[in-house]
Amino acid sequence: MNIPRSPALLALAALAATPALSNMLVPPGPRTGIANSRLSATPASEWNRLSHTDGKFTEVWTIDGDQLDKVTFFGGVARGKALLREVDRKHHPLPTVKASMLITDIPVLLETTYRIRGARQMTIDTQEPAMLGGHKAIRFTYHFTLDDEVRRKGEGLGALVDGKLYLVTYEAPALHFFDKDVARYRALAASITL
């Protein structure tokens, strides 16, 4: 087993050692009803499902801990609903899914949501047409930092189906961890059915 030796990697590893969350093992094989929605996937390897979520439409999976790698499923976010749980709706309301949204609006919705929730230097880097569960979708990449000032990279794949938003994102520190498991995320995202 390779053990991180640089100070930055050791700091990131320490983040993973924060008090344990109540996780549930996700074994390889078909999984239905992800994020309490019609979203299904077939992971090829084990993941951990975290008991906490960032909202009623989300479900979070990780391999090494959500500070080191995190896949968030947004399952069927309806019109008028935000991607994440509101923290200060009165002063800083989160943007919501609109009836007039196009799939090209999905990265902006995520970016605006993250900025309101405290992300810094949030930037969408790339966007391209894709498919999600047999539906037209958008694949995009982005980066941002949080209060810990660790630069994180992200990749998302989203679609609008029957007026609801389905999105899966993968985020991890840019240093080492993003590249470590991005292929596993992409295989997982490719297995999604709606």
Short mmCIF file of the C-alpha atoms (twelve columns), coordinates in Angstrom:
data_MODEL
# 
_entry.id   MODEL 
# 
loop_
_atom_site.group_PDB 
_atom_site.id 
_atom_site.type_symbol 
_atom_site.label_atom_id 
_atom_site.label_alt_id 
_atom_site.label_comp_id 
_atom_site.label_asym_id 
_atom_site.label_seq_id 
_atom_site.Cartn_x 
_atom_site.Cartn_y 
_atom_site.Cartn_z 
_atom_site.pdbx_PDB_model_num 
ATOM 1   C CA . MET A 1   0.000   0.000  0.000   1 
ATOM 2   C CA . ASN A 2   1.295   3.445  -0.912  1 
ATOM 3   C CA . ILE A 3   1.205   5.875  1.979   1 
ATOM 4   C CA . PRO A 4   1.059   9.618  1.199   1 
ATOM 5   C CA . ARG A 5   4.340   11.288 2.249   1 
ATOM 6   C CA . SER A 6   4.110   14.907 1.156   1 
ATOM 7   C CA . PRO A 7   2.702   17.406 3.710   1 
ATOM 8   C CA . ALA A 8   -0.205  18.209 1.411   1 
ATOM 9   C CA . LEU A 9   -1.119  14.555 0.990   1 
ATOM 10  C CA . LEU A 10  -0.786  13.962 4.732   1 
ATOM 11  C CA . ALA A 11  -3.111  16.921 5.378   1 
ATOM 12  C CA . LEU A 12  -5.628  15.514 2.942   1 
ATOM 13  C CA . ALA A 13  -5.369  12.089 4.529   1 
ATOM 14  C CA . ALA A 14  -6.052  13.694 7.913   1 
ATOM 15  C CA . LEU A 15  -9.285  15.095 6.531   1 
ATOM 16  C CA . ALA A 16  -10.409 11.545 5.868   1 
ATOM 17  C CA . ALA A 17  -9.755  10.636 9.463   1 
ATOM 18  C CA . THR A 18  -12.482 12.930 10.769  1 
ATOM 19  C CA . PRO A 19  -15.085 11.229 12.949  1 
ATOM 20  C CA . ALA A 20  -16.717 8.375  11.143  1 
ATOM 21  C CA . LEU A 21  -20.043 8.904  9.528   1 
ATOM 22  C CA . SER A 22  -22.546 6.139  9.503   1 
ATOM 23  C CA . ASN A 23  -21.821 4.571  6.158   1 
ATOM 24  C CA . MET A 24  -23.412 1.670  4.379   1 
ATOM 25  C CA . LEU A 25  -21.410 -0.586 2.091   1 
ATOM 26  C CA . VAL A 26  -22.566 -0.537 -1.514  1 
ATOM 27  C CA . PRO A 27  -21.470 -3.866 -2.992  1 
ATOM 28  C CA . PRO A 28  -20.875 -4.365 -6.704  1 
ATOM 29  C CA . GLY A 29  -24.046 -5.031 -8.675  1 
ATOM 30  C CA . PRO A 30  -27.305 -3.307 -9.577  1 
ATOM 31  C CA . ARG A 31  -28.627 -0.570 -7.253  1 
ATOM 32  C CA . THR A 32  -32.065 0.932  -7.704  1 
ATOM 33  C CA . GLY A 33  -33.838 3.890  -6.158  1 
ATOM 34  C CA . ILE A 34  -30.688 5.971  -5.740  1 
ATOM 35  C CA . ALA A 35  -31.420 9.325  -4.085  1 
ATOM 36  C CA . ASN A 36  -35.028 8.169  -3.642  1 
ATOM 37  C CA . SER A 37  -35.567 8.409  -7.380  1 
ATOM 38  C CA . ARG A 38  -35.800 6.252  -10.478 1 
ATOM 39  C CA . LEU A 39  -32.042 6.570  -10.846 1 
ATOM 40  C CA . SER A 40  -30.255 3.193  -10.930 1 
ATOM 41  C CA . ALA A 41  -26.611 2.246  -11.378 1 
ATOM 42  C CA . THR A 42  -24.440 -0.840 -11.419 1 
ATOM 43  C CA . PRO A 43  -21.163 -0.230 -9.574  1 
ATOM 44  C CA . ALA A 44  -18.363 -2.568 -10.611 1 
ATOM 45  C CA . SER A 45  -16.640 -2.247 -7.242  1 
ATOM 46  C CA . GLU A 46  -17.464 -1.406 -3.640  1 
ATOM 47  C CA . TRP A 47  -18.463 2.103  -2.555  1 
ATOM 48  C CA . ASN A 48  -19.661 3.509  0.751   1 
ATOM 49  C CA . ARG A 49  -22.981 5.323  0.962   1 
ATOM 50  C CA . LEU A 50  -22.930 8.107  3.527   1 
ATOM 51  C CA . SER A 51  -25.870 8.484  5.851   1 
ATOM 52  C CA . HIS A 52  -25.786 12.274 5.647   1 
ATOM 53  C CA . THR A 53  -26.987 14.089 2.591   1 
ATOM 54  C CA . ASP A 54  -27.004 17.668 1.400   1 
ATOM 55  C CA . GLY A 55  -30.715 17.578 0.667   1 
ATOM 56  C CA . LYS A 56  -33.696 15.344 0.026   1 
ATOM 57  C CA . PHE A 57  -32.758 14.785 -3.614  1 
ATOM 58  C CA . THR A 58  -29.173 13.705 -2.953  1 
ATOM 59  C CA . GLU A 59  -27.254 10.558 -2.103  1 
ATOM 60  C CA . VAL A 60  -23.496 10.558 -1.528  1 
ATOM 61  C CA . TRP A 61  -21.108 7.698  -2.222  1 
ATOM 62  C CA . THR A 62  -17.390 7.627  -1.483  1 
ATOM 63  C CA . ILE A 63  -14.422 5.297  -1.503  1 
ATOM 64  C CA . ASP A 64  -11.961 6.939  0.916   1 
ATOM 65  C CA . GLY A 65  -14.208 9.518  2.641   1 
ATOM 66  C CA . ASP A 66  -16.156 12.465 1.302   1 
ATOM 67  C CA . GLN A 67  -13.241 14.864 1.822   1 
ATOM 68  C CA . LEU A 68  -11.078 12.753 -0.506  1 
ATOM 69  C CA . ASP A 69  -13.586 11.574 -3.093  1 
ATOM 70  C CA . LYS A 70  -17.297 12.070 -3.370  1 
ATOM 71  C CA . VAL A 71  -19.934 11.026 -5.863  1 
ATOM 72  C CA . THR A 72  -23.211 12.883 -5.398  1 
ATOM 73  C CA . PHE A 73  -26.355 11.666 -7.096  1 
ATOM 74  C CA . PHE A 74  -29.080 14.282 -7.553  1 
ATOM 75  C CA . GLY A 75  -32.186 12.228 -8.226  1 
ATOM 76  C CA . GLY A 76  -35.181 13.832 -9.876  1 
ATOM 77  C CA . VAL A 77  -34.922 17.395 -8.623  1 
ATOM 78  C CA . ALA A 78  -38.316 18.868 -9.502  1 
ATOM 79  C CA . ARG A 79  -39.111 22.317 -10.845 1 
ATOM 80  C CA . GLY A 80  -38.958 24.952 -8.134  1 
ATOM 81  C CA . LYS A 81  -36.590 22.878 -5.985  1 
ATOM 82  C CA . ALA A 82  -32.939 23.568 -5.193  1 
ATOM 83  C CA . LEU A 83  -30.136 21.045 -5.683  1 
ATOM 84  C CA . LEU A 84  -29.063 21.261 -2.043  1 
ATOM 85  C CA . ARG A 85  -30.688 21.980 1.290   1 
ATOM 86  C CA . GLU A 86  -31.264 25.684 1.879   1 
ATOM 87  C CA . VAL A 87  -29.047 27.145 4.613   1 
ATOM 88  C CA . ASP A 88  -30.239 30.770 4.571   1 
ATOM 89  C CA . ARG A 89  -33.234 31.004 2.276   1 
ATOM 90  C CA . LYS A 90  -34.100 34.534 3.418   1 
ATOM 91  C CA . HIS A 91  -30.728 36.168 2.661   1 
ATOM 92  C CA . HIS A 92  -29.039 33.720 0.292   1 
ATOM 93  C CA . PRO A 93  -31.662 31.610 -1.496  1 
ATOM 94  C CA . LEU A 94  -30.357 28.838 -3.699  1 
ATOM 95  C CA . PRO A 95  -31.316 28.767 -7.373  1 
ATOM 96  C CA . THR A 96  -33.962 26.263 -8.341  1 
ATOM 97  C CA . VAL A 97  -34.744 24.038 -11.287 1 
ATOM 98  C CA . LYS A 98  -36.787 26.055 -13.788 1 
ATOM 99  C CA . ALA A 99  -39.358 24.851 -16.294 1 
ATOM 100 C CA . SER A 100 -37.467 26.723 -19.006 1 
ATOM 101 C CA . MET A 101 -34.106 25.119 -18.191 1 
ATOM 102 C CA . LEU A 102 -31.983 23.572 -20.895 1 
ATOM 103 C CA . ILE A 103 -29.352 20.947 -20.224 1 
ATOM 104 C CA . THR A 104 -26.736 23.627 -20.878 1 
ATOM 105 C CA . ASP A 105 -28.063 25.451 -17.794 1 
ATOM 106 C CA . ILE A 106 -27.164 22.552 -15.481 1 
ATOM 107 C CA . PRO A 107 -23.481 23.535 -14.962 1 
ATOM 108 C CA . VAL A 108 -24.515 27.127 -14.158 1 
ATOM 109 C CA . LEU A 109 -27.104 25.865 -11.671 1 
ATOM 110 C CA . LEU A 110 -24.423 23.824 -9.875  1 
ATOM 111 C CA . GLU A 111 -21.898 26.685 -10.010 1 
ATOM 112 C CA . THR A 112 -24.357 29.227 -8.597  1 
ATOM 113 C CA . THR A 113 -25.476 26.793 -5.897  1 
ATOM 114 C CA . TYR A 114 -21.884 26.125 -4.831  1 
ATOM 115 C CA . ARG A 115 -20.957 29.822 -4.797  1 
ATOM 116 C CA . ILE A 116 -23.912 30.622 -2.534  1 
ATOM 117 C CA . ARG A 117 -22.938 27.692 -0.283  1 
ATOM 118 C CA . GLY A 118 -19.409 29.120 0.105   1 
ATOM 119 C CA . ALA A 119 -17.287 27.670 -2.696  1 
ATOM 120 C CA . ARG A 120 -14.510 29.974 -3.862  1 
ATOM 121 C CA . GLN A 121 -12.955 30.242 -7.279  1 
ATOM 122 C CA . MET A 122 -15.691 28.022 -8.685  1 
ATOM 123 C CA . THR A 123 -15.177 27.752 -12.418 1 
ATOM 124 C CA . ILE A 124 -16.744 25.569 -15.081 1 
ATOM 125 C CA . ASP A 125 -13.816 24.367 -17.206 1 
ATOM 126 C CA . THR A 126 -15.356 22.286 -19.990 1 
ATOM 127 C CA . GLN A 127 -18.786 21.306 -21.323 1 
ATOM 128 C CA . GLU A 128 -19.761 18.764 -23.965 1 
ATOM 129 C CA . PRO A 129 -22.839 16.853 -25.122 1 
ATOM 130 C CA . ALA A 130 -23.249 13.414 -23.573 1 
ATOM 131 C CA . MET A 131 -25.849 10.788 -22.704 1 
ATOM 132 C CA . LEU A 132 -27.154 9.855  -19.267 1 
ATOM 133 C CA . GLY A 133 -29.257 6.747  -18.991 1 
ATOM 134 C CA . GLY A 134 -30.216 6.979  -22.658 1 
ATOM 135 C CA . HIS A 135 -31.174 10.670 -22.453 1 
ATOM 136 C CA . LYS A 136 -29.468 13.730 -23.902 1 
ATOM 137 C CA . ALA A 137 -27.181 15.167 -21.274 1 
ATOM 138 C CA . ILE A 138 -24.243 17.432 -20.623 1 
ATOM 139 C CA . ARG A 139 -20.849 16.424 -19.268 1 
ATOM 140 C CA . PHE A 140 -18.838 19.182 -17.618 1 
ATOM 141 C CA . THR A 141 -15.751 19.682 -15.525 1 
ATOM 142 C CA . TYR A 142 -15.092 22.312 -12.883 1 
ATOM 143 C CA . HIS A 143 -12.864 23.264 -10.012 1 
ATOM 144 C CA . PHE A 144 -13.322 25.126 -6.728  1 
ATOM 145 C CA . THR A 145 -11.990 25.558 -3.219  1 
ATOM 146 C CA . LEU A 146 -13.709 25.565 0.174   1 
ATOM 147 C CA . ASP A 147 -12.669 27.008 3.538   1 
ATOM 148 C CA . ASP A 148 -9.812  24.504 3.781   1 
ATOM 149 C CA . GLU A 149 -8.324  26.067 0.607   1 
ATOM 150 C CA . VAL A 150 -7.788  22.644 -0.951  1 
ATOM 151 C CA . ARG A 151 -8.252  22.926 -4.707  1 
ATOM 152 C CA . ARG A 152 -10.866 20.390 -5.792  1 
ATOM 153 C CA . LYS A 153 -11.721 19.180 -9.249  1 
ATOM 154 C CA . GLY A 154 -15.153 18.000 -10.272 1 
ATOM 155 C CA . GLU A 155 -16.906 16.322 -13.132 1 
ATOM 156 C CA . GLY A 156 -20.654 16.221 -13.675 1 
ATOM 157 C CA . LEU A 157 -23.113 14.496 -15.961 1 
ATOM 158 C CA . GLY A 158 -26.655 15.820 -15.994 1 
ATOM 159 C CA . ALA A 159 -29.928 15.505 -17.880 1 
ATOM 160 C CA . LEU A 160 -33.486 16.800 -17.714 1 
ATOM 161 C CA . VAL A 161 -36.038 14.016 -17.966 1 
ATOM 162 C CA . ASP A 162 -39.785 14.563 -17.681 1 
ATOM 163 C CA . GLY A 163 -39.192 17.985 -16.148 1 
ATOM 164 C CA . LYS A 164 -36.842 16.711 -13.446 1 
ATOM 165 C CA . LEU A 165 -33.106 17.110 -13.150 1 
ATOM 166 C CA . TYR A 166 -30.841 14.088 -12.787 1 
ATOM 167 C CA . LEU A 167 -27.188 14.784 -12.104 1 
ATOM 168 C CA . VAL A 168 -24.200 12.830 -10.879 1 
ATOM 169 C CA . THR A 169 -21.008 14.579 -9.836  1 
ATOM 170 C CA . TYR A 170 -17.571 13.409 -8.757  1 
ATOM 171 C CA . GLU A 171 -15.352 15.686 -6.684  1 
ATOM 172 C CA . ALA A 172 -11.944 15.175 -5.125  1 
ATOM 173 C CA . PRO A 173 -8.838  17.180 -4.269  1 
ATOM 174 C CA . ALA A 174 -6.951  17.987 -7.460  1 
ATOM 175 C CA . LEU A 175 -3.742  16.762 -5.899  1 
ATOM 176 C CA . HIS A 176 -3.605  12.962 -6.360  1 
ATOM 177 C CA . PHE A 177 -7.158  12.001 -5.343  1 
ATOM 178 C CA . PHE A 178 -9.158  13.213 -8.346  1 
ATOM 179 C CA . ASP A 179 -7.119  11.202 -10.811 1 
ATOM 180 C CA . LYS A 180 -6.981  8.208  -8.462  1 
ATOM 181 C CA . ASP A 181 -10.662 7.297  -8.832  1 
ATOM 182 C CA . VAL A 182 -12.059 9.310  -11.731 1 
ATOM 183 C CA . ALA A 183 -12.126 6.182  -13.931 1 
ATOM 184 C CA . ARG A 184 -14.256 4.387  -11.324 1 
ATOM 185 C CA . TYR A 185 -16.642 7.344  -11.281 1 
ATOM 186 C CA . ARG A 186 -16.877 7.392  -15.067 1 
ATOM 187 C CA . ALA A 187 -17.650 3.651  -15.149 1 
ATOM 188 C CA . LEU A 188 -20.309 4.189  -12.480 1 
ATOM 189 C CA . ALA A 189 -21.851 7.133  -14.359 1 
ATOM 190 C CA . ALA A 190 -21.869 5.112  -17.585 1 
ATOM 191 C CA . SER A 191 -23.912 2.400  -15.851 1 
ATOM 192 C CA . ILE A 192 -26.730 4.756  -14.821 1 
ATOM 193 C CA . THR A 193 -30.233 4.068  -16.068 1 
ATOM 194 C CA . LEU A 194 -33.276 6.280  -15.683 1 
# 
